[in-house]
Amino acid sequence: MKPIIGITAFAEDDLSSRLNVAYCKSIIEAGGIPFIIPLGVENDVAQILSVTDGLLLSGGYDVHPFHFGAEPTPGLGQIQPERDTLELALIQAALIRQMPIFGICRGIQLLNIALGGTLYQDIDSEYHSSKLLKHRQQAARGVATHYVNVVPDNLLNTIVKEDKIAVNSMHHQAINVLAEKLNVVAKSSDGIVEAVVHDSLAFCLAVQWHPEEQAIVGDEVAKKLFTAFIKASLKYKREA
């Protein structure tokens, strides 16, 4: 019996839903069944999660700054309030169920906001570092372009079994104030938060990079992340 993984969909300008194939392929290859969650079902998240075993928060447009008590700065990109509403509802419902959660890129940002944290709306204009890295790569999506340093003795370190990993990077927002219930488990050399875990849930991991793109081109570390997520989701399925 395979676990069913609910994956939040990307929304086009007309709010039609789609998903990059890399998410589904990575879930399938790790042993799960992808289930795409479209926009407009925020009133039914409890029922949706009752038939899924894990929640994957995918990447996408920027988060509306109202959700973390801010107004838009000049570097803010396109926002989609409808998607914010759905995903925040899904996160809260999944946390109540203690369901495995895996957040990717926008997913780490939404998880932080859902738990009371804030974001840099635009790294280049708001985050000040003398060694700021390029976080919006121009290389192919599956190519690693910088390193992240992994903190010892946590879920991420247990999965990857390395203290430094190479990742891709396609974002311009990042965690600013960290939510109380989250712990930082990886940072880039310029200090940007690259991965967090929940302090009390068995599997609640979110990363700022895109491991789905690396996994489908054979990156072993990225594959380990999906394998661990599927393993946790299968355990949740059997025990629910």
Short mmCIF file of C-alpha atoms in Angstrom, two decimals:
data_model
loop_
_atom_site.label_atom_id
_atom_site.label_comp_id
_atom_site.label_asym_id
_atom_site.label_seq_id
_atom_site.Cartn_x
_atom_site.Cartn_y
_atom_site.Cartn_z
CA MET A 1 0.00 0.00 0.00
CA LYS A 2 1.51 3.31 -1.08
CA PRO A 3 0.95 6.64 0.72
CA ILE A 4 -1.08 9.31 -1.07
CA ILE A 5 0.65 12.68 -1.11
CA GLY A 6 -1.39 15.86 -1.47
CA ILE A 7 0.57 18.45 -3.49
CA THR A 8 -0.50 22.08 -3.69
CA ALA A 9 -0.86 23.29 -7.26
CA PHE A 10 0.72 26.30 -8.92
CA ALA A 11 -1.84 28.87 -10.07
CA GLU A 12 -1.68 30.55 -13.46
CA ASP A 13 -2.80 34.15 -13.95
CA ASP A 14 -6.36 32.96 -14.60
CA LEU A 15 -6.13 30.83 -11.42
CA SER A 16 -6.13 27.57 -13.37
CA SER A 17 -4.07 24.95 -11.54
CA ARG A 18 -1.00 23.11 -12.78
CA LEU A 19 2.06 21.43 -11.36
CA ASN A 20 5.60 21.00 -12.65
CA VAL A 21 6.12 17.34 -13.50
CA ALA A 22 9.22 17.14 -11.28
CA TYR A 23 7.09 17.11 -8.11
CA CYS A 24 4.98 14.18 -9.25
CA LYS A 25 7.94 12.24 -10.67
CA SER A 26 9.90 12.63 -7.44
CA ILE A 27 6.97 11.39 -5.36
CA ILE A 28 6.32 8.45 -7.69
CA GLU A 29 9.98 7.45 -7.81
CA ALA A 30 10.16 7.56 -4.01
CA GLY A 31 7.18 5.22 -3.73
CA GLY A 32 4.21 7.53 -3.25
CA ILE A 33 1.08 8.47 -5.19
CA PRO A 34 0.76 12.19 -6.05
CA PHE A 35 -2.63 13.84 -5.55
CA ILE A 36 -2.81 17.41 -6.87
CA ILE A 37 -4.84 19.85 -4.76
CA PRO A 38 -6.35 22.67 -6.87
CA LEU A 39 -7.37 26.15 -5.76
CA GLY A 40 -10.82 26.83 -4.34
CA VAL A 41 -11.13 23.95 -1.87
CA GLU A 42 -10.09 25.75 1.31
CA ASN A 43 -13.44 24.93 2.98
CA ASP A 44 -12.81 21.23 2.45
CA VAL A 45 -9.24 20.81 3.64
CA ALA A 46 -10.18 18.49 6.51
CA GLN A 47 -11.89 16.07 4.12
CA ILE A 48 -9.03 16.29 1.62
CA LEU A 49 -6.45 15.49 4.28
CA SER A 50 -8.57 12.62 5.54
CA VAL A 51 -7.75 10.75 2.32
CA THR A 52 -4.09 11.78 2.06
CA ASP A 53 -1.07 10.70 4.08
CA GLY A 54 1.35 13.58 3.55
CA LEU A 55 1.28 17.22 2.42
CA LEU A 56 3.79 18.65 -0.03
CA LEU A 57 3.81 22.46 -0.29
CA SER A 58 5.11 23.34 -3.75
CA GLY A 59 6.84 26.46 -5.06
CA GLY A 60 5.24 29.44 -6.78
CA TYR A 61 4.58 33.16 -6.60
CA ASP A 62 5.26 35.44 -3.63
CA VAL A 63 3.20 35.43 -0.44
CA HIS A 64 0.94 38.41 0.28
CA PRO A 65 2.72 40.46 2.97
CA PHE A 66 -0.56 41.06 4.81
CA HIS A 67 -0.19 37.51 6.13
CA PHE A 68 2.84 38.54 8.18
CA GLY A 69 1.74 42.03 9.15
CA ALA A 70 3.57 43.94 6.43
CA GLU A 71 2.84 46.06 3.39
CA PRO A 72 4.43 45.53 -0.05
CA THR A 73 7.98 46.71 -0.62
CA PRO A 74 9.24 47.59 -4.14
CA GLY A 75 10.87 44.18 -4.61
CA LEU A 76 7.69 42.16 -4.03
CA GLY A 77 6.72 40.01 -7.01
CA GLN A 78 3.35 38.68 -8.16
CA ILE A 79 0.98 37.48 -5.45
CA GLN A 80 -2.09 35.24 -5.48
CA PRO A 81 -4.25 35.67 -2.36
CA GLU A 82 -6.44 32.70 -3.34
CA ARG A 83 -3.50 30.35 -3.16
CA ASP A 84 -2.32 31.82 0.15
CA THR A 85 -5.76 31.21 1.66
CA LEU A 86 -5.86 27.57 0.59
CA GLU A 87 -2.33 26.69 1.63
CA LEU A 88 -2.55 28.35 5.02
CA ALA A 89 -5.73 26.38 5.69
CA LEU A 90 -4.03 23.15 4.58
CA ILE A 91 -1.03 23.78 6.81
CA GLN A 92 -3.15 24.42 9.89
CA ALA A 93 -5.24 21.31 9.26
CA ALA A 94 -2.15 19.17 8.62
CA LEU A 95 -0.48 20.41 11.80
CA ILE A 96 -3.56 19.48 13.83
CA ARG A 97 -3.44 15.98 12.33
CA GLN A 98 0.35 15.81 12.87
CA MET A 99 0.57 14.74 9.24
CA PRO A 100 3.99 14.68 7.54
CA ILE A 101 4.66 18.00 5.80
CA PHE A 102 7.37 18.69 3.22
CA GLY A 103 7.70 22.33 2.15
CA ILE A 104 9.64 23.42 -0.92
CA CYS A 105 10.71 27.02 -1.71
CA ARG A 106 7.44 28.94 -1.26
CA GLY A 107 6.51 26.07 1.05
CA ILE A 108 9.14 26.96 3.66
CA GLN A 109 7.94 30.56 3.54
CA LEU A 110 4.26 29.64 3.99
CA LEU A 111 5.06 27.26 6.84
CA ASN A 112 6.99 29.98 8.64
CA ILE A 113 4.14 32.48 8.16
CA ALA A 114 1.48 29.96 9.26
CA LEU A 115 3.34 29.56 12.55
CA GLY A 116 3.81 33.29 13.14
CA GLY A 117 7.07 34.17 11.35
CA THR A 118 7.87 36.82 8.73
CA LEU A 119 9.71 37.07 5.39
CA TYR A 120 12.16 39.23 3.54
CA GLN A 121 9.99 40.28 0.60
CA ASP A 122 13.10 40.63 -1.59
CA ILE A 123 16.52 39.40 -0.53
CA ASP A 124 18.60 41.66 -2.76
CA SER A 125 17.02 44.88 -1.48
CA GLU A 126 16.23 43.94 2.14
CA TYR A 127 18.87 41.47 3.31
CA HIS A 128 22.28 43.00 3.92
CA SER A 129 25.38 40.84 3.70
CA SER A 130 28.87 41.53 2.38
CA LYS A 131 28.91 38.01 0.90
CA LEU A 132 25.37 37.80 -0.51
CA LEU A 133 24.96 34.88 -2.89
CA LYS A 134 22.99 34.74 -6.14
CA HIS A 135 19.74 33.08 -5.06
CA ARG A 136 17.98 33.26 -8.45
CA GLN A 137 20.16 31.08 -10.61
CA GLN A 138 20.29 31.27 -14.39
CA ALA A 139 21.50 27.69 -14.73
CA ALA A 140 19.16 24.80 -15.57
CA ARG A 141 16.70 23.98 -12.78
CA GLY A 142 18.38 20.73 -11.78
CA VAL A 143 21.88 22.24 -11.49
CA ALA A 144 23.26 22.94 -8.00
CA THR A 145 24.71 26.46 -7.76
CA HIS A 146 25.61 26.98 -4.08
CA TYR A 147 26.12 25.07 -0.86
CA VAL A 148 24.10 24.95 2.35
CA ASN A 149 25.57 24.10 5.72
CA VAL A 150 23.55 21.52 7.66
CA VAL A 151 23.23 21.76 11.44
CA PRO A 152 24.09 18.53 13.34
CA ASP A 153 21.60 16.34 15.23
CA ASN A 154 18.26 16.99 13.55
CA LEU A 155 15.89 15.45 11.00
CA LEU A 156 17.64 16.93 7.95
CA ASN A 157 21.08 15.84 9.09
CA THR A 158 19.77 12.35 9.85
CA ILE A 159 18.36 12.09 6.30
CA VAL A 160 21.26 13.47 4.26
CA LYS A 161 24.08 12.35 6.58
CA GLU A 162 26.24 15.27 5.44
CA ASP A 163 27.11 18.63 6.96
CA LYS A 164 27.31 20.44 3.61
CA ILE A 165 25.19 19.84 0.52
CA ALA A 166 24.99 21.43 -2.94
CA VAL A 167 21.60 22.85 -3.91
CA ASN A 168 19.88 24.77 -6.68
CA SER A 169 18.37 28.18 -5.94
CA MET A 170 15.32 29.87 -7.48
CA HIS A 171 13.90 32.35 -4.99
CA HIS A 172 14.06 35.99 -3.99
CA GLN A 173 12.11 35.80 -0.73
CA ALA A 174 13.33 34.13 2.45
CA ILE A 175 12.62 33.71 6.15
CA ASN A 176 13.24 36.85 8.19
CA VAL A 177 11.82 36.35 11.70
CA LEU A 178 11.66 32.63 12.44
CA ALA A 179 8.42 31.20 13.86
CA GLU A 180 8.71 29.99 17.45
CA LYS A 181 7.93 26.35 16.73
CA LEU A 182 10.52 26.05 13.94
CA ASN A 183 14.23 25.31 14.21
CA VAL A 184 16.79 26.30 11.57
CA VAL A 185 18.65 23.21 10.34
CA ALA A 186 20.52 24.64 7.34
CA LYS A 187 21.81 28.01 6.11
CA SER A 188 23.70 29.24 3.07
CA SER A 189 27.09 30.90 3.55
CA ASP A 190 25.49 34.36 3.48
CA GLY A 191 23.19 33.48 6.38
CA ILE A 192 19.92 32.91 4.52
CA VAL A 193 17.76 30.24 6.17
CA GLU A 194 17.69 27.24 3.83
CA ALA A 195 15.88 24.58 5.87
CA VAL A 196 13.70 24.32 8.98
CA VAL A 197 12.02 21.58 11.00
CA HIS A 198 9.12 21.73 13.44
CA ASP A 199 10.29 21.34 17.02
CA SER A 200 7.77 18.69 18.03
CA LEU A 201 6.41 16.87 14.95
CA ALA A 202 7.88 13.61 13.68
CA PHE A 203 8.21 14.87 10.09
CA CYS A 204 7.75 18.54 9.28
CA LEU A 205 10.64 19.63 7.06
CA ALA A 206 10.84 22.58 4.69
CA VAL A 207 13.67 23.66 2.40
CA GLN A 208 14.30 26.80 0.39
CA TRP A 209 15.73 25.04 -2.65
CA HIS A 210 14.01 22.74 -5.19
CA PRO A 211 15.03 19.12 -4.48
CA GLU A 212 12.36 17.82 -6.89
CA GLU A 213 14.32 19.29 -9.81
CA GLN A 214 17.57 17.77 -8.55
CA ALA A 215 15.99 14.39 -7.78
CA ILE A 216 14.76 13.82 -11.34
CA VAL A 217 18.26 14.35 -12.72
CA GLY A 218 19.73 11.82 -10.30
CA ASP A 219 20.92 13.82 -7.29
CA GLU A 220 21.19 11.29 -4.45
CA VAL A 221 20.77 13.78 -1.61
CA ALA A 222 17.56 15.14 -3.14
CA LYS A 223 16.26 11.60 -3.58
CA LYS A 224 16.92 10.91 0.10
CA LEU A 225 14.63 13.78 1.07
CA PHE A 226 11.71 12.36 -0.90
CA THR A 227 12.39 8.83 0.31
CA ALA A 228 12.31 10.01 3.92
CA PHE A 229 9.08 11.96 3.32
CA ILE A 230 7.38 8.95 1.74
CA LYS A 231 8.60 6.69 4.55
CA ALA A 232 7.14 9.07 7.15
CA SER A 233 3.87 9.32 5.19
CA LEU A 234 3.59 5.53 4.98
CA LYS A 235 4.11 5.28 8.74
CA TYR A 236 1.42 7.93 9.26
CA LYS A 237 -0.94 6.00 6.95
CA ARG A 238 -0.47 2.78 8.89
CA GLU A 239 -0.94 4.42 12.27
CA ALA A 240 -3.82 6.80 11.43
#
